[in-house]
């Protein structure tokens, strides 16, 4: 794993709320970069894993944020972000001038609502969802899509660069829009790769050889390389879950409905991922849509 180097311009005191699959490697990198990290998780045992790296683990989110310059949230969905920030006393612990960076994947309208409520308390907000999975988090190679004020982005840019490649994409909520676009492309492409490889297998071709043959052409993609290999190996160990992919597709459709945009391709794949989840695949990697499509064709 590449170890980040401390940057004197990066804020020293960071609270991380949510120490799950993404929160753990992100908080660990911040510790290794020399940041003073306080960590909270609903299940404290998960946060305790950071203690060997120097993190201070707290019993409540309010305790975690009390001295923080920057608060990073990495939580399950918009409702959980709402609960942790506004129902569990977190805002009571925030100092005026603190910057909240929500790296959770939620709906743009929720991000705008949270930003407005925090602003009324003198607290700044950026929505900064990420792509790259746990591997990207561990290696500091996340794609970070940031919405909010440009000045707030510049204030925290050095910190985010410890975690990957941050890009300011527009006003509040724009980061979440970019993440929805990312997840639409990921989910749809997983389906395309799975269906194409299964067609080849049914027709008598070697899936691994087909993947090799089309690599480097117009059909090549990171999905073909990474998820295609998982499909060939039938390795569906969870890195990005079917359930999470389904949540993101549904968030995309909800946002599309709000702004009067028709998204028929995303709607089709939301149905496919929903059926996969309903057939017991929810906690497998999202590449396990391959299993759903194989089952439909009697190839499971």
PDB file of C-alpha atoms in Angstrom, residues 52-294:
ATOM      1  CA  UNK A  52      -3.090   1.079  16.551  1.00  0.00           C
ATOM      2  CA  UNK A  53      -2.693   3.811  13.920  1.00  0.00           C
ATOM      3  CA  UNK A  54      -3.099   6.600  16.450  1.00  0.00           C
ATOM      4  CA  UNK A  55      -6.763   7.488  16.080  1.00  0.00           C
ATOM      5  CA  UNK A  56      -8.783   8.620  19.086  1.00  0.00           C
ATOM      6  CA  UNK A  57     -11.990   6.596  19.214  1.00  0.00           C
ATOM      7  CA  UNK A  58     -15.053   8.196  20.801  1.00  0.00           C
ATOM      8  CA  UNK A  59     -18.383   6.943  22.096  1.00  0.00           C
ATOM      9  CA  UNK A  60     -20.487   9.602  20.383  1.00  0.00           C
ATOM     10  CA  UNK A  61     -20.212  11.548  17.121  1.00  0.00           C
ATOM     11  CA  UNK A  62     -20.423  14.821  19.075  1.00  0.00           C
ATOM     12  CA  UNK A  63     -17.265  13.870  20.969  1.00  0.00           C
ATOM     13  CA  UNK A  64     -15.502  13.004  17.723  1.00  0.00           C
ATOM     14  CA  UNK A  65     -16.186  16.370  16.088  1.00  0.00           C
ATOM     15  CA  UNK A  66     -15.620  18.586  19.130  1.00  0.00           C
ATOM     16  CA  UNK A  67     -12.062  19.640  18.202  1.00  0.00           C
ATOM     17  CA  UNK A  68     -12.106  18.883  14.494  1.00  0.00           C
ATOM     18  CA  UNK A  69     -11.275  21.343  11.725  1.00  0.00           C
ATOM     19  CA  UNK A  70     -12.795  18.982   9.165  1.00  0.00           C
ATOM     20  CA  UNK A  71     -15.475  16.331   9.665  1.00  0.00           C
ATOM     21  CA  UNK A  72     -15.684  13.514   7.111  1.00  0.00           C
ATOM     22  CA  UNK A  73     -18.838  11.427   7.006  1.00  0.00           C
ATOM     23  CA  UNK A  74     -18.866   7.996   5.342  1.00  0.00           C
ATOM     24  CA  UNK A  75     -22.320   6.663   6.091  1.00  0.00           C
ATOM     25  CA  UNK A  76     -24.777   4.252   4.500  1.00  0.00           C
ATOM     26  CA  UNK A  77     -27.318   6.595   2.940  1.00  0.00           C
ATOM     27  CA  UNK A  78     -28.949   9.995   3.201  1.00  0.00           C
ATOM     28  CA  UNK A  79     -31.241   9.027   6.060  1.00  0.00           C
ATOM     29  CA  UNK A  80     -28.297   7.812   8.132  1.00  0.00           C
ATOM     30  CA  UNK A  81     -26.369  11.019   7.395  1.00  0.00           C
ATOM     31  CA  UNK A  82     -29.417  12.995   8.500  1.00  0.00           C
ATOM     32  CA  UNK A  83     -29.686  10.965  11.697  1.00  0.00           C
ATOM     33  CA  UNK A  84     -26.003  11.170  12.626  1.00  0.00           C
ATOM     34  CA  UNK A  85     -25.632  14.878  11.886  1.00  0.00           C
ATOM     35  CA  UNK A  86     -28.892  16.248  13.220  1.00  0.00           C
ATOM     36  CA  UNK A  87     -30.460  13.671  15.543  1.00  0.00           C
ATOM     37  CA  UNK A  88     -27.506  12.272  17.490  1.00  0.00           C
ATOM     38  CA  UNK A  89     -26.146  15.561  18.816  1.00  0.00           C
ATOM     39  CA  UNK A  90     -23.334  15.955  16.300  1.00  0.00           C
ATOM     40  CA  UNK A  91     -24.246  19.529  15.451  1.00  0.00           C
ATOM     41  CA  UNK A  92     -24.036  20.394  19.145  1.00  0.00           C
ATOM     42  CA  UNK A  93     -20.389  19.367  19.072  1.00  0.00           C
ATOM     43  CA  UNK A  94     -19.477  21.259  15.888  1.00  0.00           C
ATOM     44  CA  UNK A  95     -17.627  24.540  16.261  1.00  0.00           C
ATOM     45  CA  UNK A  96     -18.455  27.492  13.959  1.00  0.00           C
ATOM     46  CA  UNK A  97     -16.071  27.416  11.018  1.00  0.00           C
ATOM     47  CA  UNK A  98     -15.853  23.638  10.902  1.00  0.00           C
ATOM     48  CA  UNK A  99     -16.061  22.115   7.429  1.00  0.00           C
ATOM     49  CA  UNK A 100     -18.222  18.997   7.006  1.00  0.00           C
ATOM     50  CA  UNK A 101     -17.212  16.869   4.005  1.00  0.00           C
ATOM     51  CA  UNK A 102     -19.890  14.283   3.311  1.00  0.00           C
ATOM     52  CA  UNK A 103     -18.264  11.452   1.349  1.00  0.00           C
ATOM     53  CA  UNK A 104     -21.383   9.287   1.618  1.00  0.00           C
ATOM     54  CA  UNK A 105     -23.423   8.577  -1.509  1.00  0.00           C
ATOM     55  CA  UNK A 106     -26.793  10.270  -1.051  1.00  0.00           C
ATOM     56  CA  UNK A 107     -29.345  12.162  -3.130  1.00  0.00           C
ATOM     57  CA  UNK A 108     -28.383  15.668  -4.327  1.00  0.00           C
ATOM     58  CA  UNK A 109     -31.474  17.209  -2.710  1.00  0.00           C
ATOM     59  CA  UNK A 110     -30.420  15.723   0.630  1.00  0.00           C
ATOM     60  CA  UNK A 111     -26.949  17.217   0.249  1.00  0.00           C
ATOM     61  CA  UNK A 112     -28.444  20.646  -0.459  1.00  0.00           C
ATOM     62  CA  UNK A 113     -30.719  20.369   2.580  1.00  0.00           C
ATOM     63  CA  UNK A 114     -27.856  19.363   4.876  1.00  0.00           C
ATOM     64  CA  UNK A 115     -25.664  22.175   3.563  1.00  0.00           C
ATOM     65  CA  UNK A 116     -28.361  24.792   4.178  1.00  0.00           C
ATOM     66  CA  UNK A 117     -29.009  23.630   7.724  1.00  0.00           C
ATOM     67  CA  UNK A 118     -25.317  23.522   8.583  1.00  0.00           C
ATOM     68  CA  UNK A 119     -24.753  26.945   7.044  1.00  0.00           C
ATOM     69  CA  UNK A 120     -27.353  28.399   9.410  1.00  0.00           C
ATOM     70  CA  UNK A 121     -25.126  27.145  12.250  1.00  0.00           C
ATOM     71  CA  UNK A 122     -21.967  28.701  10.807  1.00  0.00           C
ATOM     72  CA  UNK A 123     -20.680  25.343   9.534  1.00  0.00           C
ATOM     73  CA  UNK A 124     -19.509  24.823   5.950  1.00  0.00           C
ATOM     74  CA  UNK A 125     -20.368  21.781   3.851  1.00  0.00           C
ATOM     75  CA  UNK A 126     -19.096  19.921   0.797  1.00  0.00           C
ATOM     76  CA  UNK A 127     -20.658  16.845  -0.771  1.00  0.00           C
ATOM     77  CA  UNK A 128     -17.742  14.696  -1.909  1.00  0.00           C
ATOM     78  CA  UNK A 129     -18.739  11.124  -2.790  1.00  0.00           C
ATOM     79  CA  UNK A 130     -16.049   8.814  -4.074  1.00  0.00           C
ATOM     80  CA  UNK A 131     -15.455   6.059  -6.594  1.00  0.00           C
ATOM     81  CA  UNK A 132     -12.708   3.475  -6.602  1.00  0.00           C
ATOM     82  CA  UNK A 133     -13.829   1.025  -3.950  1.00  0.00           C
ATOM     83  CA  UNK A 134     -11.809  -0.281  -1.055  1.00  0.00           C
ATOM     84  CA  UNK A 135      -8.739  -0.797  -3.235  1.00  0.00           C
ATOM     85  CA  UNK A 136      -8.789   2.839  -4.294  1.00  0.00           C
ATOM     86  CA  UNK A 137      -9.257   3.915  -0.678  1.00  0.00           C
ATOM     87  CA  UNK A 138      -6.328   1.803   0.504  1.00  0.00           C
ATOM     88  CA  UNK A 139      -4.041   3.108  -2.236  1.00  0.00           C
ATOM     89  CA  UNK A 140      -5.129   6.741  -2.057  1.00  0.00           C
ATOM     90  CA  UNK A 141      -6.436   6.614  -5.618  1.00  0.00           C
ATOM     91  CA  UNK A 142     -10.089   7.487  -5.167  1.00  0.00           C
ATOM     92  CA  UNK A 143     -11.965   9.639  -7.668  1.00  0.00           C
ATOM     93  CA  UNK A 144     -13.523  12.331  -5.456  1.00  0.00           C
ATOM     94  CA  UNK A 145     -16.419  14.365  -6.895  1.00  0.00           C
ATOM     95  CA  UNK A 146     -16.941  17.573  -4.941  1.00  0.00           C
ATOM     96  CA  UNK A 147     -19.906  19.913  -4.818  1.00  0.00           C
ATOM     97  CA  UNK A 148     -20.056  23.145  -2.835  1.00  0.00           C
ATOM     98  CA  UNK A 149     -18.299  26.503  -2.621  1.00  0.00           C
ATOM     99  CA  UNK A 150     -14.986  26.767  -4.462  1.00  0.00           C
ATOM    100  CA  UNK A 151     -13.369  28.431  -1.445  1.00  0.00           C
ATOM    101  CA  UNK A 152     -14.311  25.520   0.802  1.00  0.00           C
ATOM    102  CA  UNK A 153     -12.937  23.083  -1.771  1.00  0.00           C
ATOM    103  CA  UNK A 154      -9.598  24.932  -1.855  1.00  0.00           C
ATOM    104  CA  UNK A 155      -9.516  24.911   1.918  1.00  0.00           C
ATOM    105  CA  UNK A 156      -9.689  21.113   2.022  1.00  0.00           C
ATOM    106  CA  UNK A 157      -8.026  20.203  -1.283  1.00  0.00           C
ATOM    107  CA  UNK A 158      -4.710  19.150   0.298  1.00  0.00           C
ATOM    108  CA  UNK A 159      -6.497  16.819   2.671  1.00  0.00           C
ATOM    109  CA  UNK A 160      -8.545  15.230  -0.094  1.00  0.00           C
ATOM    110  CA  UNK A 161      -5.413  14.771  -2.212  1.00  0.00           C
ATOM    111  CA  UNK A 162      -4.155  12.389   0.464  1.00  0.00           C
ATOM    112  CA  UNK A 163      -7.092  10.180  -0.481  1.00  0.00           C
ATOM    113  CA  UNK A 164      -7.126  10.472  -4.255  1.00  0.00           C
ATOM    114  CA  UNK A 165      -7.982  12.868  -7.079  1.00  0.00           C
ATOM    115  CA  UNK A 166     -10.522  15.497  -6.005  1.00  0.00           C
ATOM    116  CA  UNK A 167     -12.405  17.497  -8.650  1.00  0.00           C
ATOM    117  CA  UNK A 168     -14.717  20.414  -7.900  1.00  0.00           C
ATOM    118  CA  UNK A 169     -17.689  19.817 -10.219  1.00  0.00           C
ATOM    119  CA  UNK A 170     -20.101  22.570  -9.221  1.00  0.00           C
ATOM    120  CA  UNK A 171     -22.334  23.918  -6.441  1.00  0.00           C
ATOM    121  CA  UNK A 172     -23.786  21.989  -3.540  1.00  0.00           C
ATOM    122  CA  UNK A 173     -25.311  18.724  -4.730  1.00  0.00           C
ATOM    123  CA  UNK A 174     -23.189  18.560  -7.885  1.00  0.00           C
ATOM    124  CA  UNK A 175     -20.807  16.068  -6.313  1.00  0.00           C
ATOM    125  CA  UNK A 176     -23.711  13.735  -5.673  1.00  0.00           C
ATOM    126  CA  UNK A 177     -24.952  14.222  -9.239  1.00  0.00           C
ATOM    127  CA  UNK A 178     -21.516  13.212 -10.516  1.00  0.00           C
ATOM    128  CA  UNK A 179     -21.559  10.126  -8.297  1.00  0.00           C
ATOM    129  CA  UNK A 180     -24.973   9.163  -9.617  1.00  0.00           C
ATOM    130  CA  UNK A 181     -23.607   9.480 -13.153  1.00  0.00           C
ATOM    131  CA  UNK A 182     -20.669   7.308 -12.135  1.00  0.00           C
ATOM    132  CA  UNK A 183     -22.935   4.651 -10.665  1.00  0.00           C
ATOM    133  CA  UNK A 184     -25.264   4.681 -13.643  1.00  0.00           C
ATOM    134  CA  UNK A 185     -22.304   3.986 -15.926  1.00  0.00           C
ATOM    135  CA  UNK A 186     -20.876   1.336 -13.566  1.00  0.00           C
ATOM    136  CA  UNK A 187     -24.149  -0.544 -13.120  1.00  0.00           C
ATOM    137  CA  UNK A 188     -25.119  -0.452 -16.774  1.00  0.00           C
ATOM    138  CA  UNK A 189     -21.634  -1.493 -17.906  1.00  0.00           C
ATOM    139  CA  UNK A 190     -21.518  -4.392 -15.443  1.00  0.00           C
ATOM    140  CA  UNK A 191     -24.729  -5.625 -17.029  1.00  0.00           C
ATOM    141  CA  UNK A 192     -23.374  -5.195 -20.551  1.00  0.00           C
ATOM    142  CA  UNK A 193     -20.162  -7.071 -19.752  1.00  0.00           C
ATOM    143  CA  UNK A 194     -22.019  -9.883 -17.968  1.00  0.00           C
ATOM    144  CA  UNK A 195     -24.548 -10.353 -20.753  1.00  0.00           C
ATOM    145  CA  UNK A 196     -21.885 -10.261 -23.483  1.00  0.00           C
ATOM    146  CA  UNK A 197     -19.628 -12.789 -21.747  1.00  0.00           C
ATOM    147  CA  UNK A 198     -22.543 -15.121 -21.062  1.00  0.00           C
ATOM    148  CA  UNK A 199     -23.616 -14.911 -24.711  1.00  0.00           C
ATOM    149  CA  UNK A 200     -20.107 -15.966 -25.728  1.00  0.00           C
ATOM    150  CA  UNK A 201     -20.068 -18.853 -23.268  1.00  0.00           C
ATOM    151  CA  UNK A 202     -23.468 -20.071 -24.450  1.00  0.00           C
ATOM    152  CA  UNK A 203     -22.236 -19.901 -28.041  1.00  0.00           C
ATOM    153  CA  UNK A 204     -19.151 -21.973 -27.299  1.00  0.00           C
ATOM    154  CA  UNK A 205     -16.433 -19.312 -26.962  1.00  0.00           C
ATOM    155  CA  UNK A 206     -13.972 -19.099 -24.058  1.00  0.00           C
ATOM    156  CA  UNK A 207     -15.008 -16.113 -21.910  1.00  0.00           C
ATOM    157  CA  UNK A 208     -11.459 -15.444 -20.753  1.00  0.00           C
ATOM    158  CA  UNK A 209     -10.192 -15.441 -24.322  1.00  0.00           C
ATOM    159  CA  UNK A 210     -13.035 -13.165 -25.449  1.00  0.00           C
ATOM    160  CA  UNK A 211     -12.166 -10.699 -22.709  1.00  0.00           C
ATOM    161  CA  UNK A 212      -8.542 -10.835 -23.809  1.00  0.00           C
ATOM    162  CA  UNK A 213      -9.494 -10.382 -27.477  1.00  0.00           C
ATOM    163  CA  UNK A 214     -11.595  -7.251 -26.979  1.00  0.00           C
ATOM    164  CA  UNK A 215      -9.234  -5.614 -24.470  1.00  0.00           C
ATOM    165  CA  UNK A 216      -7.736  -2.482 -25.990  1.00  0.00           C
ATOM    166  CA  UNK A 217     -10.634  -1.979 -28.406  1.00  0.00           C
ATOM    167  CA  UNK A 218     -13.602   0.358 -28.113  1.00  0.00           C
ATOM    168  CA  UNK A 219     -15.347  -2.091 -25.767  1.00  0.00           C
ATOM    169  CA  UNK A 220     -12.495  -2.047 -23.253  1.00  0.00           C
ATOM    170  CA  UNK A 221     -13.105  -0.492 -19.844  1.00  0.00           C
ATOM    171  CA  UNK A 222     -12.086  -0.844 -16.225  1.00  0.00           C
ATOM    172  CA  UNK A 223     -15.345  -2.744 -15.722  1.00  0.00           C
ATOM    173  CA  UNK A 224     -14.343  -5.249 -18.416  1.00  0.00           C
ATOM    174  CA  UNK A 225     -10.911  -5.666 -16.859  1.00  0.00           C
ATOM    175  CA  UNK A 226     -11.822  -5.821 -13.158  1.00  0.00           C
ATOM    176  CA  UNK A 227     -15.405  -7.028 -13.034  1.00  0.00           C
ATOM    177  CA  UNK A 228     -15.044  -9.131 -16.158  1.00  0.00           C
ATOM    178  CA  UNK A 229     -12.250 -11.049 -14.464  1.00  0.00           C
ATOM    179  CA  UNK A 230     -14.411 -11.551 -11.374  1.00  0.00           C
ATOM    180  CA  UNK A 231     -17.132 -12.992 -13.608  1.00  0.00           C
ATOM    181  CA  UNK A 232     -14.710 -15.370 -15.319  1.00  0.00           C
ATOM    182  CA  UNK A 233     -13.398 -16.547 -11.953  1.00  0.00           C
ATOM    183  CA  UNK A 234     -16.896 -16.592 -10.400  1.00  0.00           C
ATOM    184  CA  UNK A 235     -15.422 -14.518  -7.573  1.00  0.00           C
ATOM    185  CA  UNK A 236     -18.233 -12.402  -6.162  1.00  0.00           C
ATOM    186  CA  UNK A 237     -16.698 -11.569  -2.786  1.00  0.00           C
ATOM    187  CA  UNK A 238     -18.181  -8.220  -1.779  1.00  0.00           C
ATOM    188  CA  UNK A 239     -16.170  -5.150  -2.713  1.00  0.00           C
ATOM    189  CA  UNK A 240     -19.133  -3.071  -3.880  1.00  0.00           C
ATOM    190  CA  UNK A 241     -22.411  -4.756  -2.997  1.00  0.00           C
ATOM    191  CA  UNK A 242     -25.420  -5.396  -5.219  1.00  0.00           C
ATOM    192  CA  UNK A 243     -27.492  -3.713  -2.487  1.00  0.00           C
ATOM    193  CA  UNK A 244     -25.398  -0.549  -2.667  1.00  0.00           C
ATOM    194  CA  UNK A 245     -25.515  -0.495  -6.467  1.00  0.00           C
ATOM    195  CA  UNK A 246     -29.297  -0.829  -6.286  1.00  0.00           C
ATOM    196  CA  UNK A 247     -29.501   2.057  -3.807  1.00  0.00           C
ATOM    197  CA  UNK A 248     -27.475   4.257  -6.148  1.00  0.00           C
ATOM    198  CA  UNK A 249     -29.601   3.354  -9.175  1.00  0.00           C
ATOM    199  CA  UNK A 250     -32.717   4.227  -7.192  1.00  0.00           C
ATOM    200  CA  UNK A 251     -31.183   7.537  -6.088  1.00  0.00           C
ATOM    201  CA  UNK A 252     -30.418   8.297  -9.732  1.00  0.00           C
ATOM    202  CA  UNK A 253     -34.012   7.577 -10.733  1.00  0.00           C
ATOM    203  CA  UNK A 254     -35.403   9.653  -7.881  1.00  0.00           C
ATOM    204  CA  UNK A 255     -33.230  12.576  -8.930  1.00  0.00           C
ATOM    205  CA  UNK A 256     -34.191  12.114 -12.579  1.00  0.00           C
ATOM    206  CA  UNK A 257     -37.869  12.238 -11.609  1.00  0.00           C
ATOM    207  CA  UNK A 258     -37.295  15.420  -9.580  1.00  0.00           C
ATOM    208  CA  UNK A 259     -35.764  17.277 -12.517  1.00  0.00           C
ATOM    209  CA  UNK A 260     -38.036  15.850 -15.215  1.00  0.00           C
ATOM    210  CA  UNK A 261     -35.451  13.652 -16.912  1.00  0.00           C
ATOM    211  CA  UNK A 262     -36.273  10.314 -18.534  1.00  0.00           C
ATOM    212  CA  UNK A 263     -33.700   7.566 -17.830  1.00  0.00           C
ATOM    213  CA  UNK A 264     -35.039   4.340 -19.367  1.00  0.00           C
ATOM    214  CA  UNK A 265     -31.694   2.499 -19.411  1.00  0.00           C
ATOM    215  CA  UNK A 266     -31.087   3.178 -15.731  1.00  0.00           C
ATOM    216  CA  UNK A 267     -34.672   2.145 -14.957  1.00  0.00           C
ATOM    217  CA  UNK A 268     -34.134  -1.214 -16.690  1.00  0.00           C
ATOM    218  CA  UNK A 269     -30.960  -1.905 -14.754  1.00  0.00           C
ATOM    219  CA  UNK A 270     -32.563  -0.846 -11.470  1.00  0.00           C
ATOM    220  CA  UNK A 271     -35.080  -3.632 -12.099  1.00  0.00           C
ATOM    221  CA  UNK A 272     -32.333  -6.136 -12.873  1.00  0.00           C
ATOM    222  CA  UNK A 273     -30.343  -5.288  -9.737  1.00  0.00           C
ATOM    223  CA  UNK A 274     -33.571  -5.400  -7.693  1.00  0.00           C
ATOM    224  CA  UNK A 275     -34.283  -8.879  -8.996  1.00  0.00           C
ATOM    225  CA  UNK A 276     -30.721  -9.945  -8.209  1.00  0.00           C
ATOM    226  CA  UNK A 277     -31.110  -8.660  -4.655  1.00  0.00           C
ATOM    227  CA  UNK A 278     -34.452 -10.429  -4.363  1.00  0.00           C
ATOM    228  CA  UNK A 279     -32.807 -13.689  -5.379  1.00  0.00           C
ATOM    229  CA  UNK A 280     -30.331 -13.586  -2.497  1.00  0.00           C
ATOM    230  CA  UNK A 281     -27.440 -11.731  -4.145  1.00  0.00           C
ATOM    231  CA  UNK A 282     -27.745  -8.426  -2.244  1.00  0.00           C
ATOM    232  CA  UNK A 283     -24.577  -8.828  -0.192  1.00  0.00           C
ATOM    233  CA  UNK A 284     -22.413 -10.143  -3.020  1.00  0.00           C
ATOM    234  CA  UNK A 285     -20.236  -7.913  -5.181  1.00  0.00           C
ATOM    235  CA  UNK A 286     -22.205  -5.912  -7.749  1.00  0.00           C
ATOM    236  CA  UNK A 287     -20.536  -7.952 -10.489  1.00  0.00           C
ATOM    237  CA  UNK A 288     -22.836 -10.749  -9.255  1.00  0.00           C
ATOM    238  CA  UNK A 289     -25.457  -9.365 -11.636  1.00  0.00           C
ATOM    239  CA  UNK A 290     -23.689 -11.958 -13.801  1.00  0.00           C
ATOM    240  CA  UNK A 291     -25.272 -14.662 -11.604  1.00  0.00           C
ATOM    241  CA  UNK A 292     -28.746 -13.211 -12.112  1.00  0.00           C
ATOM    242  CA  UNK A 293     -28.306 -13.138 -15.875  1.00  0.00           C
ATOM    243  CA  UNK A 294     -26.770 -16.615 -15.915  1.00  0.00           C
TER     244      UNK A 294
END
